[in-house]
Short mmCIF file of C-alpha atoms and ligand atoms in Angstrom, two decimals:
data_model
loop_
_atom_site.label_atom_id
_atom_site.label_comp_id
_atom_site.label_asym_id
_atom_site.label_seq_id
_atom_site.Cartn_x
_atom_site.Cartn_y
_atom_site.Cartn_z
CA UNK T 1 163.16 66.40 35.63
CA UNK T 2 163.20 65.92 39.39
CA UNK T 3 164.55 62.63 40.69
CA UNK T 4 161.73 60.49 42.06
CA UNK T 5 163.17 57.08 43.01
CA UNK T 6 165.32 57.67 46.03
CA UNK T 7 167.00 55.95 48.96
CA UNK T 8 167.58 57.74 52.28
CA UNK T 9 170.58 56.37 54.13
CA UNK T 10 172.04 57.44 57.47
CA UNK T 11 172.66 56.51 61.09
CA UNK T 12 169.74 56.24 63.55
CA UNK T 13 168.49 59.71 64.40
CA UNK T 14 170.05 61.43 61.37
CA UNK T 15 166.53 62.44 60.32
CA UNK T 16 165.78 60.00 57.50
CA UNK T 17 162.12 59.67 58.51
CA UNK T 18 161.69 63.38 59.19
CA UNK T 19 163.13 64.44 55.84
CA UNK T 20 161.60 61.64 53.76
CA UNK T 21 158.13 62.59 54.99
CA UNK T 22 158.63 66.23 53.98
CA UNK T 23 160.10 65.50 50.55
CA UNK T 24 157.36 62.93 49.80
CA UNK T 25 154.68 65.41 50.90
CA UNK T 26 155.90 68.14 48.56
CA UNK T 27 156.78 65.90 45.60
CA UNK T 28 153.85 63.42 45.79
CA UNK T 29 156.10 60.39 46.30
CA UNK T 30 155.34 57.22 48.24
CA UNK T 31 157.13 57.18 51.63
CA UNK T 32 158.22 53.66 52.47
CA UNK T 33 159.85 53.49 55.91
CA UNK T 34 160.82 49.96 56.88
CA UNK T 35 161.02 51.09 60.52
CA UNK T 36 157.42 52.43 60.45
CA UNK T 37 156.16 49.35 58.59
CA UNK T 38 157.83 47.05 61.12
CA UNK T 39 156.43 49.05 64.06
CA UNK T 40 152.94 48.73 62.51
CA UNK T 41 153.39 44.93 62.34
CA UNK T 42 154.52 44.90 65.98
CA UNK T 43 151.50 47.00 67.05
CA UNK T 44 149.12 44.71 65.14
CA UNK T 45 150.77 41.66 66.79
CA UNK T 46 151.11 39.82 63.46
CA UNK T 47 153.46 36.81 63.20
CA UNK T 48 155.97 39.06 61.44
CA UNK T 49 155.61 41.71 64.17
CA UNK T 50 156.13 39.13 66.91
CA UNK T 51 159.42 37.98 65.35
CA UNK T 52 160.56 41.58 64.79
CA UNK T 53 159.71 43.06 68.22
CA UNK T 54 162.52 41.61 70.34
CA UNK T 55 165.12 42.23 67.65
CA UNK T 56 164.13 45.92 67.36
CA UNK T 57 164.15 46.45 71.15
CA UNK T 58 167.78 45.27 71.23
CA UNK T 59 168.74 47.62 68.39
CA UNK T 60 169.62 44.74 66.06
CA UNK T 61 168.53 44.48 62.43
CA UNK T 62 165.44 42.47 61.56
CA UNK T 63 166.18 39.63 59.10
CA UNK T 64 166.68 40.56 55.45
CA UNK T 65 163.97 38.10 54.46
CA UNK T 66 161.24 39.78 56.57
CA UNK T 67 162.17 43.29 55.54
CA UNK T 68 162.40 42.41 51.87
CA UNK T 69 158.93 40.84 51.94
CA UNK T 70 157.50 44.10 53.32
CA UNK T 71 159.24 46.27 50.74
CA UNK T 72 158.35 44.04 47.81
CA UNK T 73 154.65 43.96 48.65
CA UNK T 74 154.56 47.79 48.77
CA UNK T 75 156.63 48.45 45.65
CA UNK T 76 154.68 46.11 43.37
CA UNK T 77 151.47 47.99 44.23
CA UNK T 78 152.62 51.48 43.23
CA UNK T 79 153.26 53.24 39.95
CA UNK T 80 154.34 56.47 41.74
CA UNK T 81 157.89 57.52 42.56
CA UNK T 82 159.12 56.58 46.02
CA UNK T 83 161.56 57.18 48.85
CA UNK T 84 162.85 54.09 50.62
CA UNK T 85 163.66 55.33 54.12
CA UNK T 86 165.91 53.04 56.18
CA UNK T 87 166.10 50.35 53.49
CA UNK T 88 168.44 48.84 52.44
CA UNK T 89 170.49 48.58 55.64
CA UNK T 90 172.93 45.86 54.53
CA UNK T 91 174.79 45.10 51.32
CA UNK T 92 172.73 41.93 51.03
CA UNK T 93 169.48 43.96 51.21
CA UNK T 94 170.90 46.29 48.54
CA UNK T 95 171.55 43.38 46.21
CA UNK T 96 168.04 41.98 46.77
CA UNK T 97 166.61 45.43 46.06
CA UNK T 98 168.56 45.67 42.80
CA UNK T 99 167.11 42.33 41.69
CA UNK T 100 163.58 43.38 42.64
CA UNK T 101 163.87 46.71 40.80
CA UNK T 102 165.16 44.96 37.70
CA UNK T 103 162.05 42.77 37.77
CA UNK T 104 159.86 45.89 38.11
CA UNK T 105 161.82 47.71 35.42
CA UNK T 106 162.65 50.57 37.81
CA UNK T 107 165.91 52.25 38.80
CA UNK T 108 167.27 54.07 41.82
CA UNK T 109 167.94 57.68 40.75
CA UNK T 110 169.79 58.98 43.82
CA UNK T 111 170.90 57.89 47.29
CA UNK T 112 170.78 60.63 49.91
CA UNK T 113 173.26 59.94 52.71
CA UNK T 114 172.49 62.02 55.83
CA UNK T 115 175.61 62.60 57.93
CA UNK T 116 175.68 63.56 61.61
CA UNK T 117 178.09 63.00 64.51
CA UNK T 118 177.37 60.46 67.27
CA UNK T 119 176.84 63.09 70.02
CA UNK T 120 174.04 64.79 68.08
CA UNK T 121 172.47 61.44 67.13
CA UNK T 122 172.35 60.44 70.77
CA UNK T 123 170.96 63.81 71.85
CA UNK T 124 168.15 63.74 69.27
CA UNK T 125 167.11 60.16 69.98
CA UNK T 126 167.13 60.60 73.77
CA UNK T 127 164.86 63.58 73.26
CA UNK T 128 162.54 61.56 70.99
CA UNK T 129 162.27 58.77 73.60
CA UNK T 130 160.77 55.95 71.51
CA UNK T 131 160.82 52.56 73.27
CA UNK T 132 164.13 51.65 71.54
CA UNK T 133 165.66 55.08 72.31
CA UNK T 134 167.64 54.47 75.51
CA UNK T 135 171.35 55.20 75.67
CA UNK T 136 172.69 51.62 75.56
CA UNK T 137 170.41 50.58 72.71
CA UNK T 138 171.12 53.79 70.75
CA UNK T 139 174.90 53.24 71.07
CA UNK T 140 174.42 49.68 69.86
CA UNK T 141 172.30 50.86 66.88
CA UNK T 142 175.05 53.33 65.94
CA UNK T 143 177.61 50.46 66.02
CA UNK T 144 175.32 48.26 63.91
CA UNK T 145 175.03 51.16 61.45
CA UNK T 146 178.81 51.54 61.22
CA UNK T 147 179.42 47.81 60.73
CA UNK T 148 176.52 46.79 58.53
CA UNK T 149 175.00 49.85 56.85
CA UNK T 150 177.89 52.29 56.29
CA UNK T 151 179.47 49.94 53.68
CA UNK T 152 176.51 50.95 51.48
CA UNK T 153 178.06 54.41 51.14
CA UNK T 154 180.91 52.91 49.14
CA UNK T 155 178.51 50.58 47.29
CA UNK T 156 176.41 53.49 45.97
CA UNK T 157 179.38 55.80 45.48
CA UNK T 158 180.79 53.29 43.01
CA UNK T 159 177.46 53.40 41.14
CA UNK T 160 177.70 57.21 41.07
CA UNK T 161 174.37 57.54 42.91
CA UNK T 162 175.55 58.87 46.29
CA UNK T 163 174.74 62.42 47.44
CA UNK T 164 176.05 63.32 50.90
CA UNK T 165 174.08 65.84 52.97
CA UNK T 166 175.17 67.39 56.27
CA UNK T 167 172.28 66.61 58.64
CA UNK T 168 173.02 69.26 61.29
CA UNK T 169 171.05 72.51 61.58
CA UNK T 170 167.32 73.12 61.40
CA UNK T 171 164.88 70.67 59.78
CA UNK T 172 164.05 73.35 57.14
CA UNK T 173 167.70 73.94 56.29
CA UNK T 174 168.29 70.23 55.73
CA UNK T 175 165.17 69.93 53.53
CA UNK T 176 166.53 72.83 51.41
CA UNK T 177 169.88 71.02 51.04
CA UNK T 178 168.14 67.86 49.87
CA UNK T 179 165.78 69.66 47.49
CA UNK T 180 168.63 71.51 45.83
CA UNK T 181 170.33 68.17 45.12
CA UNK T 182 167.16 66.65 43.66
CA UNK T 183 166.18 69.50 41.33
P1 B4P N 201 164.07 53.43 61.88
O1 B4P N 201 162.62 53.51 62.10
O2 B4P N 201 164.57 53.47 60.46
O3 B4P N 201 164.57 54.67 62.73
P2 B4P N 201 165.87 55.51 63.04
O4 B4P N 201 167.01 55.09 62.15
O5 B4P N 201 166.03 55.37 64.50
O6 B4P N 201 165.52 57.04 62.80
P3 B4P N 201 165.59 58.19 61.63
O7 B4P N 201 166.94 58.42 61.04
O8 B4P N 201 164.46 57.94 60.66
O9 B4P N 201 165.36 59.47 62.47
P4 B4P N 201 164.11 60.47 62.63
O10 B4P N 201 163.78 61.21 61.36
O11 B4P N 201 162.98 59.72 63.25
O12 B4P N 201 164.70 52.07 62.53
C1 B4P N 201 164.28 51.51 63.77
C2 B4P N 201 164.62 50.00 63.86
O13 B4P N 201 163.85 49.27 62.87
C3 B4P N 201 166.06 49.60 63.56
O14 B4P N 201 166.91 49.73 64.69
C4 B4P N 201 165.88 48.11 63.12
O15 B4P N 201 165.73 47.24 64.22
C5 B4P N 201 164.57 48.12 62.37
N1 B4P N 201 164.74 48.26 60.91
C6 B4P N 201 164.31 49.31 60.14
N2 B4P N 201 164.63 49.13 58.85
C7 B4P N 201 165.30 47.94 58.78
C8 B4P N 201 165.91 47.23 57.70
N3 B4P N 201 165.91 47.70 56.44
N4 B4P N 201 166.51 46.03 57.98
C9 B4P N 201 166.52 45.54 59.23
N5 B4P N 201 165.97 46.17 60.29
C10 B4P N 201 165.37 47.38 60.08
O16 B4P N 201 164.70 61.54 63.63
C11 B4P N 201 165.05 61.20 64.95
C12 B4P N 201 164.66 62.31 65.92
O17 B4P N 201 165.41 63.51 65.62
C13 B4P N 201 163.19 62.71 65.85
O18 B4P N 201 162.71 62.93 67.14
C14 B4P N 201 163.20 64.02 65.04
O19 B4P N 201 162.13 64.87 65.39
C15 B4P N 201 164.53 64.62 65.44
N6 B4P N 201 165.13 65.43 64.38
C16 B4P N 201 165.15 65.15 63.05
N7 B4P N 201 165.80 66.15 62.38
C17 B4P N 201 166.21 67.04 63.33
C18 B4P N 201 166.93 68.29 63.28
N8 B4P N 201 167.38 68.81 62.12
N9 B4P N 201 167.18 68.93 64.43
C19 B4P N 201 166.75 68.42 65.61
N10 B4P N 201 166.05 67.27 65.74
C20 B4P N 201 165.77 66.60 64.61
#
């Protein structure tokens, strides 16, 4: 049976959002992107969005508490499989997620780690040009990834869940690499 409870991990610009959207579309999974959900809160000018906006513009991580609240409210509502895209981003978020999934009687089936070098990350994000995609902020986000998120690679490797995918090449080629791991 195909794996249907997945985490997408990787540095900013590796293509987590791009690939998660495609895999969810073809497999009928729920796509839960903490970045997209936070940007929606910012656009709607909610209290949560107001606290997140400045943090995101600096390329820092939004507090674990805020992000966890968003994820929990979405996961309790669904009985479908899911891809968590960009969450967890810290070991502490990973531990909170494990507790939440235990409560929901669900399990992570695979963690897809998208790998790409810094030059290509920078090139892709400068081309995208979102409001937090300027060179200084991107370099800071890459540093934050290395310090706070990359330790998750070891965390999930120890649980035998980690699947590394080279994230260079065309979008189609990368989707094929991911699908072959999941089948
Ligand atoms: P995210 O929204 O998660 O965004 P990202 O890491 O910048 O991008 P992603 O890897 O999804 O790349 P994409 O597919 O878009 O995070 C933004 C901010 O939100 C964070 O800095 C943080 O402040 C906050 N946040 C989010 N989650 C959080 C959490 N759990 N805890 C705390 N804070 C959190 O691809 C990038 C570009 O590359 C696109 O333009 C795409 O078209 C292009 N691209 C993709 N694949 C390509 C390919 N193969 N070839 C060429 N271009 C490609």
